[in-house]
Coordinates of C-alpha atoms in Angstrom, one line a residue:
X195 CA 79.3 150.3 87.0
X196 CA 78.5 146.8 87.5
X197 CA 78.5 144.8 90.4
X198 CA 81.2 143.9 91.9
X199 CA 82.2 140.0 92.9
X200 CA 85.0 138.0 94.6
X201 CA 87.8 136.5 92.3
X202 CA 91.0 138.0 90.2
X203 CA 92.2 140.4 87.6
X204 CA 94.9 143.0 87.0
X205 CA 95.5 145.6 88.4
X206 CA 97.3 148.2 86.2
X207 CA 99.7 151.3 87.4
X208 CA 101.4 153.2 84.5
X209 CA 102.5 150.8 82.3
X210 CA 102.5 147.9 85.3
X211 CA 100.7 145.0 85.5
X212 CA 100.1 143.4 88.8
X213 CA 98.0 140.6 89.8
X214 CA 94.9 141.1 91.6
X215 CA 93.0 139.2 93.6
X216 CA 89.1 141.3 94.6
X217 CA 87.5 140.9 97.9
X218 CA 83.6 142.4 97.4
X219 CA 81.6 139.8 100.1
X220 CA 81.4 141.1 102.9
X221 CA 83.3 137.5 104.1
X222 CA 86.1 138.0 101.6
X223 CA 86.4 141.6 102.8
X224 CA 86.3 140.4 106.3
X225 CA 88.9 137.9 106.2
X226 CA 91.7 140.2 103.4
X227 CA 94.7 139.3 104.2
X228 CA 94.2 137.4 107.9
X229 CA 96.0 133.9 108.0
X230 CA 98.3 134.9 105.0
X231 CA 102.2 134.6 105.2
X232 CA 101.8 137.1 101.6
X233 CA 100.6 138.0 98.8
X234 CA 101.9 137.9 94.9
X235 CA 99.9 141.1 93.5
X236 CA 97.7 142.6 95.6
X237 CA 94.1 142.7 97.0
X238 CA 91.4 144.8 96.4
X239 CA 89.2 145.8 99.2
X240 CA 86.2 147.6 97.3
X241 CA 83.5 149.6 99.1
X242 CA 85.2 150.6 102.0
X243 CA 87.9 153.6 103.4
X244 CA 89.6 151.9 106.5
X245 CA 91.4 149.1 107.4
X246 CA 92.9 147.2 110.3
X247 CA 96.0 144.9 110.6
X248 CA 95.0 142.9 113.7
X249 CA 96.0 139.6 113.2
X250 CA 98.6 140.2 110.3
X251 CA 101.3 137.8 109.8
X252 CA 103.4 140.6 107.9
X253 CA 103.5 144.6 107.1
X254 CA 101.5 145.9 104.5
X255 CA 101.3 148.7 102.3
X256 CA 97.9 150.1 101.8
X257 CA 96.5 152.5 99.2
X258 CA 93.0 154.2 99.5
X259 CA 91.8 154.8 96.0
X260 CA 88.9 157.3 95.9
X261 CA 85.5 156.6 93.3
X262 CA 87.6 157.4 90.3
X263 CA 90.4 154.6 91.4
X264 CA 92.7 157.6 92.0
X265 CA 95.4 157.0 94.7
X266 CA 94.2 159.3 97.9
X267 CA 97.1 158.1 100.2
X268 CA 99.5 156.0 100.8
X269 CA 100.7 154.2 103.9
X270 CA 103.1 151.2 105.3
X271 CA 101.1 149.1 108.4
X272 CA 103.0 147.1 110.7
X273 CA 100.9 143.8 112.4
X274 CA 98.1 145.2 115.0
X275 CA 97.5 148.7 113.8
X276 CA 94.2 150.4 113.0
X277 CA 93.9 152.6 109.8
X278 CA 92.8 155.7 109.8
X279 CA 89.3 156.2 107.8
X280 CA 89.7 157.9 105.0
X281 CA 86.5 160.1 104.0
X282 CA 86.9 160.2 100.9
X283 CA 88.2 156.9 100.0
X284 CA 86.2 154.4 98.2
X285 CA 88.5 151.0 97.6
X286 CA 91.3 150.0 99.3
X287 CA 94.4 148.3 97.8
X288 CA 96.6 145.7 100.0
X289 CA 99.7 144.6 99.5
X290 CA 103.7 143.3 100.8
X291 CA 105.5 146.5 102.4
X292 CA 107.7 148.0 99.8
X293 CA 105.5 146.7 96.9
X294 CA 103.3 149.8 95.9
X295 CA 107.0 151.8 95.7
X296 CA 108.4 149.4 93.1
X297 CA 104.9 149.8 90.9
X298 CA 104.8 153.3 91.2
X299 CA 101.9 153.4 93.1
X300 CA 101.6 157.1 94.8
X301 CA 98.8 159.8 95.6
X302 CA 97.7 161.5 92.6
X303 CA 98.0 158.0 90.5
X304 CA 95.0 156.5 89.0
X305 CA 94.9 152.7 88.1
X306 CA 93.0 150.8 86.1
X307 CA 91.2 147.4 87.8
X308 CA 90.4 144.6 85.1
X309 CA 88.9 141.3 86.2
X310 CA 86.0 138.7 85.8
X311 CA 82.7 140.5 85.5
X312 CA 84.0 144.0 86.3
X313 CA 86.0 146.8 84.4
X314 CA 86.3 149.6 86.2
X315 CA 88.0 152.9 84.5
X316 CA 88.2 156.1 86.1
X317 CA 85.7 158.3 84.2
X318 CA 85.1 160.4 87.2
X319 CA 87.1 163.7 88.4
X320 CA 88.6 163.0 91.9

């Protein structure tokens, strides 16, 4: 695997594409979605298995993606909530409520991550 750096790509569900925008600094992870009235794709948090919501501007859907970037869980946060961690979870995808439904985007569901400097394919069982 290579390493992992801040920018764009596409992320791909099924036969879906959907932008992508990769937070891998710890200051791009910090900051995800805070300040934001939305998104147009979604956001990858990579290297970590919770997330928080404090600060939102709107509701999210988030889906933790285990080492293979198969889809562990999925869940709808509302402003000010605390995610639980997820053990097992390796990455973790952001986007508007209601989005991940319309991609497809459910557990069991791997997805391919193209961008910049990084390909990722699952080539791992999960």
């Amino acid at each position: 695997m290579g390493k992992w750096v801040d920018g764009t790509g596409t992320l791909t569900v099924a036969a879906v594409g959907v932008p992508l925008e990769v937070a891998a600094t710890y200051r791009a992870r910090r900051r995800g979605l805070l300040g934001r009235d939305g998104i147009a794709g979604a956001l990858l948090i990579v290297r970590t298995n919770s997330v928080h919501t404090f600060g939102m501007r709107f509701p999210i859907d988030v889906a933790y993606l285990d080492g293979s970037f198969t889809v562990r869980s999925v869940v709808t946060m509302r402003p000010g909530r605390l995610g639980m961690i997820r053990p097992r979870g390796r990455h973790v995808l952001e986007a508007e409520a209601g989005a991940m439904a319309g991609w497809g985007l459910k557990p069991g569901v791997r997805v391919r991550v193209s961008c910049g400097q990084v390909t990722e394919a699952p080539n791992r069982a999960g």
